[in-house]
Coordinates of C-alpha atoms and ligand atoms in Angstrom, one line a residue:
M1450 CA -124.9 79.5 82.3
A1451 CA -126.0 76.3 83.9
L1452 CA -125.3 74.6 87.2
A1453 CA -124.0 71.1 87.0
F1454 CA -122.6 68.6 89.6
D1455 CA -119.5 66.5 89.4
E1456 CA -119.3 62.9 90.7
Y1457 CA -118.7 64.1 94.2
G1458 CA -121.8 66.2 94.2
R1459 CA -119.8 69.5 94.0
P1460 CA -121.5 72.2 92.0
F1461 CA -119.8 73.8 89.1
I1462 CA -120.8 76.3 86.5
L1463 CA -121.0 75.6 82.8
I1464 CA -120.4 78.7 80.7
K1465 CA -122.2 78.7 77.4
Q1466 CA -119.6 80.6 75.5
Q1467 CA -117.0 78.0 76.2
D1468 CA -116.7 77.1 72.6
E1469 CA -116.4 80.8 71.7
K1470 CA -113.1 81.0 73.5
G1471 CA -110.1 81.5 71.2
R1472 CA -108.3 78.3 70.6
L1473 CA -105.3 77.5 68.4
R1474 CA -104.0 74.1 67.8
G1475 CA -101.0 72.4 66.2
L1476 CA -99.0 74.3 63.8
D1477 CA -101.2 77.4 64.0
A1478 CA -100.5 77.6 67.7
Q1479 CA -96.8 77.2 67.2
K1480 CA -96.7 79.8 64.5
A1481 CA -98.7 82.3 66.5
N1482 CA -96.4 81.8 69.5
I1483 CA -93.3 82.1 67.3
S1484 CA -94.5 85.4 65.8
A1485 CA -95.2 86.8 69.3
G1486 CA -91.7 85.9 70.4
K1487 CA -90.1 87.2 67.3
A1488 CA -92.0 90.5 67.7
V1489 CA -90.4 91.1 71.0
A1490 CA -86.9 90.2 69.8
R1491 CA -87.3 92.5 66.8
I1492 CA -87.8 95.4 69.2
L1493 CA -84.5 94.7 71.0
R1494 CA -82.5 93.9 67.9
T1495 CA -81.8 97.5 67.0
S1496 CA -80.5 98.1 70.6
L1497 CA -77.8 95.6 70.5
G1498 CA -74.1 96.5 70.5
P1499 CA -72.1 99.7 70.9
K1500 CA -73.9 101.4 68.1
G1501 CA -77.3 100.2 69.1
M1502 CA -80.2 102.5 69.4
D1503 CA -81.8 103.6 72.6
K1504 CA -85.5 103.4 73.4
M1505 CA -87.6 106.0 75.0
L1506 CA -90.4 104.7 77.1
Q1507 CA -93.1 106.7 78.7
S1508 CA -95.0 105.2 81.7
P1509 CA -98.7 105.8 82.2
D1510 CA -97.9 108.5 84.8
G1511 CA -95.7 110.4 82.4
D1512 CA -92.3 109.3 83.6
V1513 CA -89.8 108.9 80.8
T1514 CA -87.0 106.4 80.6
I1515 CA -84.3 106.3 78.0
T1516 CA -82.3 103.2 77.9
N1517 CA -80.8 100.5 75.7
D1518 CA -80.7 97.9 78.4
G1519 CA -82.8 94.9 77.2
A1520 CA -84.2 94.0 80.6
T1521 CA -85.3 97.5 81.3
I1522 CA -87.0 98.0 78.0
L1523 CA -89.0 94.9 78.3
E1524 CA -89.8 95.5 81.9
Q1525 CA -91.3 98.9 81.0
M1526 CA -93.3 97.6 78.1
D1527 CA -96.8 96.7 78.8
V1528 CA -96.8 93.2 77.4
D1529 CA -100.1 91.4 77.2
N1530 CA -99.2 88.3 75.2
Q1531 CA -98.2 85.3 77.3
I1532 CA -95.4 84.2 75.0
A1533 CA -94.1 87.8 74.8
K1534 CA -94.1 87.7 78.6
L1535 CA -91.9 84.6 78.5
M1536 CA -89.3 86.6 76.5
V1537 CA -89.6 89.4 79.1
E1538 CA -88.9 86.9 81.8
L1539 CA -86.0 85.5 79.7
S1540 CA -84.3 88.8 79.7
Q1541 CA -85.0 89.3 83.4
S1542 CA -83.5 85.9 84.3
Q1543 CA -80.3 86.8 82.5
D1544 CA -80.3 90.1 84.4
Y1545 CA -80.9 88.3 87.6
E1546 CA -78.2 85.6 87.2
I1547 CA -75.6 87.5 85.2
G1548 CA -76.6 91.1 85.0
D1549 CA -75.4 91.7 81.5
G1550 CA -76.3 90.4 78.1
T1551 CA -80.0 91.0 78.5
T1552 CA -80.5 92.2 75.0
G1553 CA -78.3 89.5 73.4
V1554 CA -80.3 86.7 75.0
V1555 CA -83.6 87.9 73.6
V1556 CA -82.2 88.5 70.1
M1557 CA -80.7 85.0 70.2
A1558 CA -84.1 83.5 71.2
G1559 CA -85.8 85.5 68.5
A1560 CA -83.4 84.1 65.9
L1561 CA -83.9 80.5 67.2
L1562 CA -87.6 81.0 66.8
E1563 CA -87.3 82.3 63.3
Q1564 CA -85.2 79.4 62.3
A1565 CA -87.7 77.0 64.0
E1566 CA -90.5 78.5 61.9
H1567 CA -88.7 77.6 58.7
L1568 CA -88.2 74.0 59.9
L1569 CA -91.8 73.6 61.0
E1570 CA -92.9 74.8 57.6
R1571 CA -90.7 72.1 56.0
G1572 CA -92.6 69.6 58.0
I1573 CA -90.2 68.8 60.8
H1574 CA -91.9 67.9 64.1
P1575 CA -91.4 70.6 66.8
I1576 CA -90.1 68.0 69.2
R1577 CA -87.3 67.1 66.8
V1578 CA -86.5 70.7 66.4
A1579 CA -86.4 71.1 70.2
E1580 CA -84.1 68.1 70.5
G1581 CA -81.8 69.3 67.8
Y1582 CA -81.6 72.7 69.5
E1583 CA -80.7 71.1 72.8
M1584 CA -77.9 69.1 71.2
A1585 CA -76.6 72.2 69.4
S1586 CA -76.7 74.3 72.5
R1587 CA -74.5 71.7 74.3
I1588 CA -72.1 71.7 71.4
A1589 CA -72.0 75.5 71.5
V1590 CA -71.4 75.7 75.2
E1591 CA -68.6 73.1 75.0
H1592 CA -67.0 75.0 72.2
L1593 CA -67.3 78.2 74.3
E1594 CA -65.3 76.5 77.1
H1595 CA -62.8 75.4 74.5
I1596 CA -62.2 78.9 73.2
S1597 CA -62.4 80.7 76.5
Q1598 CA -59.3 82.1 78.1
K1599 CA -58.3 82.7 81.7
F1600 CA -58.0 86.2 82.7
E1601 CA -55.4 87.0 85.3
F1602 CA -56.0 89.9 87.7
G1603 CA -55.0 90.9 91.2
L1604 CA -55.6 93.7 93.5
D1605 CA -52.7 95.7 92.0
N1606 CA -53.5 94.6 88.5
I1607 CA -57.0 95.6 87.7
E1608 CA -56.5 96.6 84.1
S1609 CA -58.0 93.5 82.7
L1610 CA -61.1 93.8 84.9
V1611 CA -61.5 97.4 83.8
Q1612 CA -61.3 96.4 80.2
T1613 CA -64.1 93.9 80.5
C1614 CA -66.3 96.4 82.3
M1615 CA -65.6 98.8 79.5
T1616 CA -66.9 96.4 76.9
T1617 CA -70.2 96.4 78.8
L1618 CA -70.3 100.2 79.1
N1619 CA -69.4 100.5 75.4
S1620 CA -72.9 100.0 74.3
K1621 CA -74.5 102.2 76.9
I1622 CA -75.4 105.9 76.7
V1623 CA -72.7 106.6 79.2
N1624 CA -69.9 105.3 77.0
R1625 CA -68.4 108.8 77.0
C1626 CA -67.0 108.1 80.4
K1627 CA -66.6 104.4 80.1
R1628 CA -63.0 104.4 81.4
S1629 CA -63.7 106.2 84.6
L1630 CA -67.0 104.4 85.3
A1631 CA -65.4 101.0 84.6
E1632 CA -62.6 101.9 87.1
I1633 CA -65.2 102.9 89.7
A1634 CA -67.1 99.7 89.2
V1635 CA -64.0 97.5 89.5
K1636 CA -62.8 99.3 92.6
A1637 CA -66.2 99.1 94.2
V1638 CA -66.4 95.4 93.6
L1639 CA -62.9 94.7 94.8
A1640 CA -63.6 96.8 97.9
V1641 CA -66.4 94.4 98.9
A1642 CA -65.1 91.2 97.4
D1643 CA -64.0 88.2 99.3
L1644 CA -61.3 87.1 96.9
E1645 CA -60.5 83.9 98.7
R1646 CA -64.1 82.6 98.6
K1647 CA -64.5 84.2 95.2
D1648 CA -67.7 85.9 96.3
V1649 CA -69.0 89.4 96.0
N1650 CA -71.9 90.7 97.9
L1651 CA -73.3 93.4 95.6
D1652 CA -75.7 94.5 98.4
L1653 CA -72.8 96.2 100.0
I1654 CA -72.5 98.6 97.1
K1655 CA -75.0 101.4 97.3
I1656 CA -75.7 103.3 94.1
E1657 CA -76.8 106.9 94.8
G1658 CA -77.4 109.7 92.4
K1659 CA -77.9 113.4 92.5
V1660 CA -79.0 115.6 89.6
A1661 CA -76.6 118.4 88.6
G1662 CA -72.9 118.2 87.9
K1663 CA -71.3 116.2 85.2
L1664 CA -71.1 112.5 84.6
E1665 CA -67.4 112.9 85.0
D1666 CA -67.9 113.9 88.6
T1667 CA -69.3 110.5 89.5
E1668 CA -67.2 109.1 92.3
L1669 CA -66.6 106.1 94.5
I1670 CA -67.0 106.7 98.2
Y1671 CA -65.5 104.2 100.6
G1672 CA -68.4 104.6 103.0
I1673 CA -71.9 106.0 102.9
T1674 CA -73.5 109.2 102.0
V1675 CA -76.3 110.9 103.8
D1676 CA -78.4 113.6 102.2
K1677 CA -78.0 116.0 105.2
E1678 CA -75.7 118.7 106.4
M1679 CA -74.2 119.9 109.6
S1680 CA -76.8 121.7 111.7
H1681 CA -74.9 124.9 111.9
P1682 CA -73.0 126.5 109.0
Q1683 CA -70.0 127.3 111.2
M1684 CA -69.5 123.8 112.4
P1685 CA -66.4 122.1 111.0
K1686 CA -66.9 120.6 107.6
Q1687 CA -64.5 117.8 108.0
I1688 CA -63.9 115.6 111.0
E1689 CA -61.1 113.0 111.1
D1690 CA -61.3 109.9 113.2
A1691 CA -64.9 110.7 114.0
K1692 CA -66.5 109.1 117.0
I1693 CA -70.2 109.3 116.3
A1694 CA -73.1 109.3 118.8
I1695 CA -76.1 108.0 117.0
L1696 CA -79.2 109.3 118.9
T1697 CA -82.9 108.6 118.5
C1698 CA -83.7 110.7 121.6
P1699 CA -84.5 114.4 121.2
F1700 CA -81.8 116.9 122.1
E1701 CA -83.9 118.9 124.4
P1702 CA -85.2 118.9 128.0
P1703 CA -87.8 116.2 128.4
K1704 CA -91.4 117.3 128.0
P1705 CA -93.6 116.7 131.0
K1706 CA -95.8 113.7 130.2
T1707 CA -98.8 114.9 132.3
K1708 CA -100.2 118.4 132.6
H1709 CA -98.2 120.6 134.8
K1710 CA -98.5 124.2 135.4
V1711 CA -95.6 126.6 135.7
D1712 CA -96.3 130.1 136.8
I1713 CA -93.8 132.6 135.6
D1714 CA -94.7 135.9 137.0
T1715 CA -91.4 137.6 137.5
V1716 CA -88.3 138.2 135.4
E1717 CA -86.2 136.2 137.9
K1718 CA -88.4 133.1 137.6
F1719 CA -88.1 133.3 133.8
E1720 CA -84.4 133.7 134.1
T1721 CA -84.1 130.7 136.4
L1722 CA -86.1 128.6 134.0
R1723 CA -83.9 129.7 131.1
V1724 CA -80.8 129.0 133.0
Q1725 CA -82.2 125.6 134.0
E1726 CA -83.0 124.8 130.4
Q1727 CA -79.6 125.9 129.2
K1728 CA -77.9 123.8 131.9
Y1729 CA -79.9 120.8 130.7
F1730 CA -78.6 121.2 127.2
D1731 CA -75.2 121.9 128.6
D1732 CA -75.3 118.7 130.5
M1733 CA -76.3 116.8 127.4
V1734 CA -73.5 118.3 125.4
Q1735 CA -71.1 117.5 128.2
K1736 CA -72.3 114.0 128.4
C1737 CA -71.6 113.5 124.7
K1738 CA -68.2 115.0 125.1
D1739 CA -67.5 112.9 128.2
V1740 CA -68.0 109.7 126.3
G1741 CA -65.7 110.9 123.6
A1742 CA -68.1 111.7 120.8
T1743 CA -66.8 114.1 118.2
L1744 CA -70.0 114.1 116.1
V1745 CA -73.7 113.7 117.0
I1746 CA -76.2 112.3 114.6
C1747 CA -79.7 112.9 115.7
Q1748 CA -83.0 111.4 114.5
W1749 CA -84.8 114.5 115.9
G1750 CA -84.2 118.2 115.6
F1751 CA -83.1 120.6 118.2
D1752 CA -83.9 124.3 118.4
D1753 CA -81.6 127.2 117.6
E1754 CA -80.5 127.7 121.1
A1755 CA -79.3 124.1 121.4
N1756 CA -77.7 124.4 117.9
H1757 CA -75.8 127.5 119.0
L1758 CA -74.6 125.8 122.1
L1759 CA -73.4 122.8 120.2
M1760 CA -71.5 125.1 117.9
N1761 CA -70.0 127.0 120.9
R1762 CA -69.0 123.8 122.6
N1763 CA -67.4 122.6 119.4
L1764 CA -69.6 119.5 119.0
P1765 CA -70.7 119.2 115.4
A1766 CA -74.1 117.7 114.9
V1767 CA -76.5 116.6 112.2
R1768 CA -80.2 116.6 112.7
W1769 CA -83.3 115.1 111.1
V1770 CA -81.6 112.0 109.9
G1771 CA -84.1 109.3 108.8
G1772 CA -84.5 106.0 110.5
V1773 CA -83.2 103.9 107.7
E1774 CA -80.1 106.1 107.2
L1775 CA -79.5 106.0 110.9
E1776 CA -79.5 102.2 110.9
L1777 CA -77.1 102.2 107.9
I1778 CA -74.7 104.6 109.7
A1779 CA -74.9 102.4 112.8
I1780 CA -74.1 99.3 110.8
A1781 CA -71.3 100.9 108.8
T1782 CA -69.6 102.6 111.7
G1783 CA -70.1 99.8 114.1
G1784 CA -72.0 102.0 116.5
R1785 CA -75.2 101.4 118.4
I1786 CA -78.3 103.5 118.1
V1787 CA -78.9 105.2 121.5
P1788 CA -82.6 105.7 122.4
R1789 CA -82.0 107.3 125.7
F1790 CA -79.4 109.8 126.7
Q1791 CA -78.5 108.0 129.9
E1792 CA -77.5 105.0 127.9
L1793 CA -74.8 106.7 126.0
T1794 CA -71.4 105.0 126.6
P1795 CA -68.1 105.1 124.8
E1796 CA -68.5 101.6 123.3
K1797 CA -71.7 102.7 121.6
L1798 CA -70.0 105.3 119.5
G1799 CA -69.6 104.6 115.8
K1800 CA -66.2 105.1 114.3
A1801 CA -65.4 106.6 110.9
G1802 CA -62.0 107.6 109.5
L1803 CA -63.4 110.7 107.9
V1804 CA -66.7 112.5 107.9
R1805 CA -67.0 115.5 105.6
E1806 CA -69.6 117.7 104.2
K1807 CA -69.6 118.4 100.6
A1808 CA -71.3 121.3 98.8
F1809 CA -72.5 121.0 95.3
G1810 CA -72.4 123.8 92.8
T1811 CA -73.5 127.2 93.9
T1812 CA -76.7 125.8 95.5
K1813 CA -77.2 125.1 99.1
D1814 CA -77.1 121.5 98.3
R1815 CA -74.9 119.7 100.7
M1816 CA -74.3 116.1 101.6
L1817 CA -72.5 114.3 104.3
Y1818 CA -69.9 111.6 103.4
I1819 CA -69.1 109.1 106.1
E1820 CA -65.9 107.3 104.9
H1821 CA -63.5 104.7 106.0
C1822 CA -66.0 103.2 108.4
A1823 CA -64.9 100.9 111.2
N1824 CA -67.0 97.9 110.6
S1825 CA -68.3 97.5 107.1
R1826 CA -66.7 97.3 103.8
A1827 CA -69.8 99.1 102.3
V1828 CA -69.1 101.5 99.5
T1829 CA -71.2 104.0 97.7
I1830 CA -71.1 104.9 94.0
F1831 CA -72.3 108.5 93.8
I1832 CA -73.5 109.3 90.3
R1833 CA -73.8 112.8 89.0
G1834 CA -75.5 113.9 85.8
G1835 CA -77.5 116.6 84.1
N1836 CA -80.9 115.1 84.5
K1837 CA -82.8 112.3 86.2
M1838 CA -83.0 110.2 83.1
M1839 CA -79.3 110.2 82.7
I1840 CA -78.7 109.3 86.3
E1841 CA -81.2 106.4 86.1
E1842 CA -79.6 105.1 83.0
T1843 CA -76.1 105.4 84.5
K1844 CA -77.3 103.5 87.5
R1845 CA -78.5 100.7 85.2
S1846 CA -75.3 100.7 83.3
M1847 CA -73.3 100.7 86.5
H1848 CA -75.3 97.7 87.7
D1849 CA -74.3 95.8 84.5
A1850 CA -70.6 96.8 84.9
L1851 CA -70.7 95.7 88.6
C1852 CA -72.2 92.4 87.6
V1853 CA -69.6 91.8 85.0
A1854 CA -66.8 92.5 87.5
R1855 CA -68.4 90.2 90.0
N1856 CA -68.8 87.4 87.4
L1857 CA -65.1 87.7 86.6
I1858 CA -64.2 87.3 90.2
R1859 CA -66.4 84.3 90.5
N1860 CA -65.0 82.8 87.3
N1861 CA -62.2 84.5 85.5
S1862 CA -62.8 82.9 82.1
I1863 CA -63.6 85.2 79.2
V1864 CA -64.6 84.9 75.6
Y1865 CA -64.1 87.6 73.0
G1866 CA -67.1 89.8 72.2
G1867 CA -68.3 91.7 69.1
G1868 CA -70.0 88.5 67.9
S1869 CA -66.7 86.6 67.5
A1870 CA -67.7 83.9 70.1
E1871 CA -71.0 83.4 68.3
I1872 CA -69.4 83.1 64.9
S1873 CA -66.9 80.6 66.3
C1874 CA -69.7 78.6 67.9
S1875 CA -71.7 78.8 64.7
I1876 CA -68.8 77.2 62.8
A1877 CA -68.4 74.5 65.4
V1878 CA -72.1 73.7 65.5
E1879 CA -72.3 73.6 61.7
A1880 CA -69.4 71.2 61.5
A1881 CA -70.9 69.0 64.2
A1882 CA -74.3 68.8 62.4
D1883 CA -72.8 66.5 59.8
K1884 CA -72.2 63.9 62.4
Y1885 CA -75.9 63.5 63.2
P1886 CA -77.6 61.3 60.7
G1887 CA -81.2 62.0 61.9
V1888 CA -83.6 64.9 61.2
E1889 CA -82.0 66.7 64.1
Q1890 CA -79.1 67.8 61.9
Y1891 CA -81.4 70.3 60.2
A1892 CA -82.2 71.8 63.6
I1893 CA -78.5 71.8 64.5
R1894 CA -77.7 73.7 61.3
A1895 CA -80.6 76.1 62.0
F1896 CA -79.1 76.7 65.4
A1897 CA -75.8 77.6 63.8
D1898 CA -77.6 80.1 61.6
A1899 CA -79.3 81.6 64.6
L1900 CA -76.0 82.1 66.2
D1901 CA -75.0 84.2 63.2
C1902 CA -77.8 86.5 64.0
I1903 CA -75.9 88.3 66.8
P1904 CA -72.9 89.4 64.7
M1905 CA -75.4 90.3 61.9
A1906 CA -77.4 92.5 64.2
L1907 CA -74.2 94.1 65.5
A1908 CA -73.1 94.8 61.9
E1909 CA -76.5 96.1 60.9
N1910 CA -76.7 98.4 63.8
S1911 CA -73.3 99.9 63.0
G1912 CA -74.3 100.7 59.5
L1913 CA -72.4 97.8 57.9
Q1914 CA -73.6 95.4 55.3
P1915 CA -74.6 92.5 57.6
I1916 CA -74.3 89.5 55.2
E1917 CA -71.0 90.7 53.6
T1918 CA -69.4 91.6 56.9
L1919 CA -70.4 88.3 58.5
S1920 CA -69.2 86.2 55.7
A1921 CA -65.9 88.0 55.5
V1922 CA -65.3 87.6 59.3
K1923 CA -66.5 84.0 59.2
S1924 CA -64.1 83.1 56.4
Q1925 CA -61.3 84.9 58.1
Q1926 CA -62.0 82.9 61.3
I1927 CA -62.0 79.6 59.4
K1928 CA -58.9 80.5 57.4
E1929 CA -56.8 81.7 60.3
N1930 CA -58.4 79.3 62.7
N1931 CA -59.0 81.9 65.4
S1932 CA -62.0 82.8 67.5
Y1933 CA -61.3 86.4 68.1
C1934 CA -62.4 88.0 64.8
G1935 CA -65.6 89.9 65.3
I1936 CA -67.5 92.8 64.0
D1937 CA -65.7 96.1 64.0
C1938 CA -68.6 98.1 65.2
N1939 CA -66.7 101.3 66.0
D1940 CA -64.8 101.3 62.7
T1941 CA -61.4 101.1 64.3
G1942 CA -59.8 99.4 61.3
T1943 CA -59.3 96.0 62.9
N1944 CA -61.8 93.3 63.7
D1945 CA -59.4 91.6 66.1
M1946 CA -61.4 91.7 69.4
R1947 CA -58.2 91.0 71.4
E1948 CA -56.7 94.2 70.1
Q1949 CA -59.9 96.1 70.7
N1950 CA -60.2 94.7 74.2
V1951 CA -63.7 93.5 73.7
F1952 CA -64.4 90.7 76.2
E1953 CA -67.4 89.1 77.7
T1954 CA -67.5 86.7 80.6
L1955 CA -67.7 83.0 79.8
I1956 CA -70.5 82.4 82.3
G1957 CA -72.5 85.2 80.8
K1958 CA -72.2 84.0 77.2
K1959 CA -72.9 80.4 78.3
Q1960 CA -76.0 81.5 80.2
Q1961 CA -77.2 83.5 77.2
I1962 CA -77.1 80.4 74.9
L1963 CA -78.6 78.0 77.5
L1964 CA -81.4 80.3 78.6
A1965 CA -82.4 81.2 75.0
T1966 CA -82.5 77.6 74.0
Q1967 CA -84.6 76.7 77.1
V1968 CA -87.2 79.3 76.3
V1969 CA -87.4 78.4 72.6
K1970 CA -87.8 74.7 73.4
M1971 CA -90.6 75.6 75.8
I1972 CA -92.4 77.7 73.2
L1973 CA -92.0 75.0 70.6
K1974 CA -93.6 72.4 72.8
I1975 CA -96.9 74.3 73.1
D1976 CA -99.4 73.0 70.6
D1977 CA -102.6 74.2 72.1
V1978 CA -103.4 77.7 73.1
I1979 CA -106.7 78.2 74.9
S1980 CA -107.5 81.8 75.8
P1981 CA -110.5 83.9 76.7
F1982 CA -110.0 85.9 73.5
D1983 CA -110.7 85.2 69.9
Y1984 CA -107.8 85.0 67.6
Ligands
LIG2040 P1 -76.5 93.4 76.2 O1 -77.6 94.0 76.9 O2 -76.9 92.0 75.6 O3 -75.2 93.4 76.9 P2 -75.5 95.4 74.5 O4 -76.3 96.4 73.8 O5 -74.7 95.8 75.7 O6 -76.3 94.2 74.9 O7 -74.5 94.8 73.5 C1 -73.6 93.8 73.8 C2 -72.9 93.3 72.5 O8 -72.1 94.3 72.0 C3 -72.0 92.1 72.8 O9 -72.2 91.1 71.9 C4 -70.6 92.7 72.8 O10 -69.7 91.8 72.4 C5 -70.8 93.8 71.7 N1 -69.8 94.9 71.8 C6 -69.6 95.7 72.9 N2 -68.6 96.6 72.6 C7 -68.2 96.3 71.4 C8 -67.2 96.9 70.5 N3 -66.4 97.9 70.9 N4 -67.0 96.3 69.3 C9 -67.8 95.3 68.9 N5 -68.8 94.8 69.6 C10 -68.9 95.2 70.8

């Protein structure tokens, strides 16, 4: 190492091994990058579609995740290569913006890279390829708009929304219960949606899970759940029109703050003290009753005597509720958190249509459901399942379904799935290629071939002959001039995706094509890779 000075006199260090750094230039750089991107896409390819395989990923601390959600697989993989990281981010941005189609977008990008490799080998300049891809993606997106259809739904006609969510759930592990889960997702989204502004705040939908029970027991709760139970087993398990006092002060006589001494040397004195204490509790309970509370939710505990008294005075209570949950209850029920007993007033009570305690199985596991809350439209999806992995995967699948329903509310255009939209776009892009006299037409054709990769992967994953199936479907689309023939993955006997009710949102599909093209263009434009490692 040597110290040198720049023209401003600032010192900098020269590292001798500078030239030992790995460096790739020109075509080599592009090829290395392409193969890194392709490697990532290859991993996800087998997970695409309803018959796609799942991946099992083990984290360094031994946690196991089983999933076929593209974004999750890539997120859990420890990817070192920078280009591979771009693919990971690609899948995440699809997840972030749309929520579904995270596998498809990476498979599409992989196919575009593969096609680009052939073009580069034939001597076409990467910039021409990138430009051709850009043109082709615009043609494809325009064509998607052309073949898209409007999907009508209303609050009393949710069937179409349910069907679209079912398409998403088809390819997940939870597809056994796709109908009920899709209904839950749609109802949850409609509960929090603002249909006039076409907006859905997914933050208002809480997804909770509890191990045990069956997936079929998963339910939608119009309110919130708290992992607590009534403080006394004989307290009522169900309270209608509950008025809730939310307390962060202890339910006990105040402790003296400085040292005091109380001498109790006779039974009478002890009795007096006890009666005093009891009266104190009694007053507290009375105060709650006076303001009209029918349920007390306490951040702190109270001893058995207070508990007994509460039960006797018929004032149900819940103790040891965490701060975060307390806040949530306060927001949902429109109540105020009361830090001091003296401040309890009727207006500070939270209101809920129904508070009930639910027991699970034969265990002592109980939870509190606070439903039909006054203020908030917040809902909770409560997932049940045999093990933690199942619950986690259901949560992810639910997230996808919720996103699809939200996307449809934002924009109710759909295209047909099962690869049919891609085949139709491929035909359109191929036809458009002839109109371009320049070298770009090769790239445009290559783009059309890349689009075919999605139906091919779907066919391959379902055990069908990919090339045969694709060419049959393609010729059928051309002959019948339709855009709804796709891959019959589930072997239902028809490849008409309208009949099979396999839809995807237009914005999701558009985003897939645009994002994949963007990333591939970016990768193609890199012609110099300098890294601290040797290649
Ligand atoms: P992604 O993470 O990209 O959503 P999936 O594994 O969920 O990937 O697969 C989605 C693909 O599967 C879409 O192209 C969709 O059209 C297709 N698909 C879903 N259900 C069916 C079905 N019943 N028949 C044929 N294709 C289907």
